[in-house]
């Protein structure tokens, strides 16, 4: 039986580990040829090796999503290798720890930390969306884009103001783009994970795991594959009437 992404070409950013890696692998399993992008091409190559070992087809691309020239090159390399882009997962992102000490309230954040967070987690998504949509329109329209937001894009979290601001921005960007390109057959949605066990969240889980789980009705952390399966479905024709949506996958955290 053919996979739900059979014959499609997918671009995944932040594909070297965690949710991005899991999604690239699932997309390939479902029949897509996948361009795996990350800041370092060597890191993306590890995901490509997993896909190729399972009989899929993928390429590795290096690039920084905060640099428009790099993003344009990611799209161009994907098209050069596979001829087009049918779906994209704009997943590259960073946690608060990457830009400064954890546990800071809003007045304690430096402008540099705030600017860096938005550059990666919001502007990076915008630049990817911009160039992916441009390519999809040049192909004659049609396609599916999923952006990685977070439950932090729907609620407030203390000591995470910069992260929350960026993820709320992703949700808003997603809604606006969905409206703008609906008549072109390009669907734009976002996935809003809760606490998922990945390399990016390891330290937070080690330090605050019990406190976090007390707020999760399912009393466990998510795993990357659970997000990946949803993203693959959102990119498939099975989700043909879904656009502008924020798809929450959080074990009930947002509902509680």
Short mmCIF file of C-alpha atoms in Angstrom, two decimals:
data_model
loop_
_atom_site.label_atom_id
_atom_site.label_comp_id
_atom_site.label_asym_id
_atom_site.label_seq_id
_atom_site.Cartn_x
_atom_site.Cartn_y
_atom_site.Cartn_z
CA UNK A 1 0.00 0.00 0.00
CA UNK A 2 1.33 3.44 -0.93
CA UNK A 3 2.17 5.85 1.85
CA UNK A 4 0.18 9.02 2.45
CA UNK A 5 3.00 11.15 1.00
CA UNK A 6 3.79 8.89 -1.93
CA UNK A 7 5.48 10.82 -4.73
CA UNK A 8 5.77 14.08 -2.79
CA UNK A 9 8.88 16.15 -2.18
CA UNK A 10 9.37 17.43 1.37
CA UNK A 11 11.72 19.94 2.98
CA UNK A 12 12.35 19.68 6.73
CA UNK A 13 14.34 22.25 8.68
CA UNK A 14 15.91 21.44 12.01
CA UNK A 15 16.08 17.88 10.76
CA UNK A 16 19.22 16.72 12.54
CA UNK A 17 17.55 15.58 15.76
CA UNK A 18 14.39 15.48 17.85
CA UNK A 19 11.06 16.26 16.21
CA UNK A 20 12.66 17.30 12.92
CA UNK A 21 14.59 14.07 12.54
CA UNK A 22 11.59 11.94 13.49
CA UNK A 23 9.39 13.78 11.00
CA UNK A 24 11.88 13.44 8.14
CA UNK A 25 12.05 9.69 8.80
CA UNK A 26 8.24 9.34 8.94
CA UNK A 27 7.80 11.39 5.77
CA UNK A 28 10.24 9.14 3.95
CA UNK A 29 8.45 6.07 5.28
CA UNK A 30 5.23 7.50 3.88
CA UNK A 31 6.74 7.79 0.40
CA UNK A 32 8.21 11.29 0.26
CA UNK A 33 11.67 12.17 -0.95
CA UNK A 34 13.07 14.42 1.73
CA UNK A 35 15.52 17.32 1.87
CA UNK A 36 16.83 17.46 5.44
CA UNK A 37 18.17 20.87 6.44
CA UNK A 38 20.05 21.90 9.56
CA UNK A 39 22.66 24.45 10.55
CA UNK A 40 25.44 22.00 9.73
CA UNK A 41 25.13 19.72 6.74
CA UNK A 42 27.08 17.00 8.58
CA UNK A 43 24.40 16.94 11.29
CA UNK A 44 21.62 16.66 8.71
CA UNK A 45 23.53 13.80 7.10
CA UNK A 46 22.87 11.57 10.12
CA UNK A 47 19.14 11.78 9.46
CA UNK A 48 19.69 11.15 5.76
CA UNK A 49 21.63 8.01 6.67
CA UNK A 50 18.67 6.72 8.68
CA UNK A 51 16.32 7.36 5.77
CA UNK A 52 18.56 5.80 3.17
CA UNK A 53 19.21 2.75 5.35
CA UNK A 54 15.44 2.17 5.48
CA UNK A 55 15.19 2.34 1.69
CA UNK A 56 14.11 5.97 1.39
CA UNK A 57 15.66 8.82 -0.56
CA UNK A 58 16.97 12.00 1.05
CA UNK A 59 19.60 14.70 0.80
CA UNK A 60 21.31 16.79 3.48
CA UNK A 61 21.43 20.59 3.31
CA UNK A 62 23.29 22.96 5.61
CA UNK A 63 22.03 26.45 6.34
CA UNK A 64 21.03 29.02 8.93
CA UNK A 65 17.32 29.90 8.85
CA UNK A 66 18.05 33.40 10.14
CA UNK A 67 19.91 34.20 6.89
CA UNK A 68 17.66 34.73 3.89
CA UNK A 69 20.38 33.74 1.43
CA UNK A 70 20.78 30.40 3.22
CA UNK A 71 17.03 29.79 3.17
CA UNK A 72 16.82 30.59 -0.54
CA UNK A 73 19.69 28.16 -1.11
CA UNK A 74 17.90 25.42 0.87
CA UNK A 75 14.87 25.73 -1.38
CA UNK A 76 17.00 25.91 -4.53
CA UNK A 77 18.98 22.80 -3.58
CA UNK A 78 15.79 20.89 -2.86
CA UNK A 79 14.37 21.82 -6.25
CA UNK A 80 17.68 21.05 -7.99
CA UNK A 81 17.73 17.56 -6.46
CA UNK A 82 14.05 16.64 -6.68
CA UNK A 83 12.43 19.07 -9.13
CA UNK A 84 9.84 20.70 -6.85
CA UNK A 85 8.59 21.13 -3.26
CA UNK A 86 5.18 19.74 -2.29
CA UNK A 87 5.37 20.03 1.48
CA UNK A 88 7.57 21.65 4.07
CA UNK A 89 8.03 21.40 7.81
CA UNK A 90 9.51 24.62 9.22
CA UNK A 91 10.78 23.18 12.44
CA UNK A 92 14.21 24.71 13.17
CA UNK A 93 14.18 26.40 16.55
CA UNK A 94 15.92 26.98 19.85
CA UNK A 95 14.98 26.89 23.52
CA UNK A 96 15.41 29.73 25.97
CA UNK A 97 18.58 28.19 27.35
CA UNK A 98 20.27 28.75 24.01
CA UNK A 99 20.19 32.53 24.42
CA UNK A 100 20.66 33.14 28.13
CA UNK A 101 20.26 31.83 31.69
CA UNK A 102 17.02 29.94 32.39
CA UNK A 103 14.44 31.27 34.81
CA UNK A 104 14.61 34.94 33.85
CA UNK A 105 11.53 37.11 34.13
CA UNK A 106 10.74 39.59 31.37
CA UNK A 107 12.62 42.53 32.93
CA UNK A 108 15.73 40.39 33.29
CA UNK A 109 15.98 39.35 29.64
CA UNK A 110 18.63 41.08 27.56
CA UNK A 111 17.67 42.58 24.24
CA UNK A 112 20.26 40.33 22.61
CA UNK A 113 18.54 37.25 24.03
CA UNK A 114 15.11 38.46 22.93
CA UNK A 115 16.33 39.38 19.44
CA UNK A 116 18.11 36.06 18.94
CA UNK A 117 15.05 34.10 20.03
CA UNK A 118 12.81 35.91 17.55
CA UNK A 119 15.42 35.68 14.79
CA UNK A 120 15.48 31.88 14.94
CA UNK A 121 11.99 30.93 16.13
CA UNK A 122 9.93 33.52 14.25
CA UNK A 123 11.92 35.25 11.52
CA UNK A 124 13.42 31.90 10.52
CA UNK A 125 9.93 30.46 10.06
CA UNK A 126 8.88 33.53 8.06
CA UNK A 127 11.88 33.28 5.72
CA UNK A 128 11.29 29.59 5.10
CA UNK A 129 7.59 30.16 4.49
CA UNK A 130 8.35 33.04 2.12
CA UNK A 131 10.68 31.05 -0.11
CA UNK A 132 8.66 27.83 0.01
CA UNK A 133 5.48 29.64 -1.01
CA UNK A 134 7.36 31.43 -3.80
CA UNK A 135 8.47 28.05 -5.16
CA UNK A 136 5.03 26.50 -4.80
CA UNK A 137 3.45 29.40 -6.68
CA UNK A 138 6.07 29.07 -9.43
CA UNK A 139 5.10 25.42 -9.78
CA UNK A 140 1.51 26.45 -10.39
CA UNK A 141 0.23 26.42 -6.83
CA UNK A 142 -0.65 23.68 -4.41
CA UNK A 143 1.29 22.42 -1.42
CA UNK A 144 1.26 22.06 2.33
CA UNK A 145 3.38 23.83 4.92
CA UNK A 146 3.52 23.05 8.64
CA UNK A 147 5.26 25.41 11.06
CA UNK A 148 6.44 24.37 14.50
CA UNK A 149 4.78 26.52 17.13
CA UNK A 150 4.20 25.23 20.67
CA UNK A 151 1.65 25.26 23.44
CA UNK A 152 3.66 28.39 24.29
CA UNK A 153 2.08 29.87 21.19
CA UNK A 154 -1.36 29.59 22.82
CA UNK A 155 -0.71 30.27 26.51
CA UNK A 156 1.69 32.23 28.67
CA UNK A 157 4.59 30.61 30.50
CA UNK A 158 6.46 32.37 33.29
CA UNK A 159 10.17 33.01 32.68
CA UNK A 160 9.80 32.26 28.97
CA UNK A 161 8.55 35.58 27.59
CA UNK A 162 10.86 35.62 24.57
CA UNK A 163 10.00 32.03 23.63
CA UNK A 164 6.27 32.63 24.17
CA UNK A 165 6.37 35.81 22.07
CA UNK A 166 8.09 34.02 19.20
CA UNK A 167 5.71 31.06 19.24
CA UNK A 168 2.62 33.29 19.42
CA UNK A 169 4.10 34.99 16.36
CA UNK A 170 4.34 31.67 14.54
CA UNK A 171 0.65 31.00 15.20
CA UNK A 172 -0.31 34.42 13.85
CA UNK A 173 1.95 34.08 10.81
CA UNK A 174 0.40 30.69 10.10
CA UNK A 175 -3.16 32.04 10.21
CA UNK A 176 -2.41 34.99 7.95
CA UNK A 177 -0.53 32.91 5.38
CA UNK A 178 -3.31 30.32 5.37
CA UNK A 179 -5.81 33.00 4.38
CA UNK A 180 -3.52 34.58 1.80
CA UNK A 181 -2.76 31.39 -0.12
CA UNK A 182 -5.96 29.38 0.27
CA UNK A 183 -7.04 30.19 -3.28
CA UNK A 184 -3.65 28.98 -4.54
CA UNK A 185 -4.19 25.56 -3.02
CA UNK A 186 -1.38 26.06 -0.49
CA UNK A 187 -2.36 24.96 3.00
CA UNK A 188 -0.49 26.43 5.98
CA UNK A 189 -0.89 25.00 9.48
CA UNK A 190 1.14 24.80 12.65
CA UNK A 191 1.76 22.05 15.14
CA UNK A 192 1.78 22.98 18.83
CA UNK A 193 3.67 20.38 20.83
CA UNK A 194 3.67 20.27 24.58
CA UNK A 195 6.63 18.90 26.52
CA UNK A 196 8.38 16.38 24.26
CA UNK A 197 11.53 14.50 25.24
CA UNK A 198 14.21 15.73 22.82
CA UNK A 199 17.83 16.89 23.10
CA UNK A 200 16.52 20.48 23.26
CA UNK A 201 14.36 19.80 26.32
CA UNK A 202 16.68 17.39 28.14
CA UNK A 203 17.99 19.84 30.74
CA UNK A 204 14.54 21.28 31.46
CA UNK A 205 13.11 17.80 31.96
CA UNK A 206 16.00 16.82 34.22
CA UNK A 207 15.55 19.90 36.38
CA UNK A 208 11.75 20.31 36.39
CA UNK A 209 10.38 16.99 35.17
CA UNK A 210 8.15 16.20 38.15
CA UNK A 211 6.77 19.74 38.28
CA UNK A 212 5.91 19.62 34.57
CA UNK A 213 4.33 16.15 34.68
CA UNK A 214 2.04 17.26 37.48
CA UNK A 215 0.41 19.59 34.93
CA UNK A 216 0.11 17.00 32.15
CA UNK A 217 -3.09 14.93 32.48
CA UNK A 218 -1.48 11.96 30.69
CA UNK A 219 1.40 12.11 33.21
CA UNK A 220 4.14 11.55 30.66
CA UNK A 221 6.25 13.43 28.16
CA UNK A 222 5.64 13.14 24.45
CA UNK A 223 8.07 11.45 22.11
CA UNK A 224 9.18 12.93 18.76
CA UNK A 225 7.45 10.25 16.72
CA UNK A 226 4.05 11.29 18.04
CA UNK A 227 4.54 14.79 16.63
CA UNK A 228 6.04 13.41 13.42
CA UNK A 229 3.01 11.26 12.63
CA UNK A 230 0.71 14.28 12.96
CA UNK A 231 2.91 16.49 10.78
CA UNK A 232 3.07 13.87 8.04
CA UNK A 233 -0.74 13.62 8.09
CA UNK A 234 -1.10 17.41 7.99
CA UNK A 235 1.13 17.51 4.91
CA UNK A 236 -0.85 14.77 3.17
CA UNK A 237 -3.96 15.00 1.03
CA UNK A 238 -5.89 13.43 3.91
CA UNK A 239 -5.81 16.87 5.56
CA UNK A 240 -7.06 18.62 2.41
CA UNK A 241 -9.61 20.84 4.23
CA UNK A 242 -7.25 21.83 7.05
CA UNK A 243 -5.57 25.22 6.87
CA UNK A 244 -4.82 27.97 9.38
CA UNK A 245 -5.07 25.45 12.22
CA UNK A 246 -3.04 25.12 15.39
CA UNK A 247 -2.81 21.38 16.03
CA UNK A 248 -2.17 20.81 19.75
CA UNK A 249 -0.33 17.63 20.81
CA UNK A 250 0.47 17.94 24.49
CA UNK A 251 -0.99 15.13 26.58
CA UNK A 252 -3.79 17.44 27.74
CA UNK A 253 -1.60 20.22 29.17
CA UNK A 254 -3.43 23.01 27.33
CA UNK A 255 -6.86 21.61 28.22
CA UNK A 256 -6.23 21.26 31.95
#
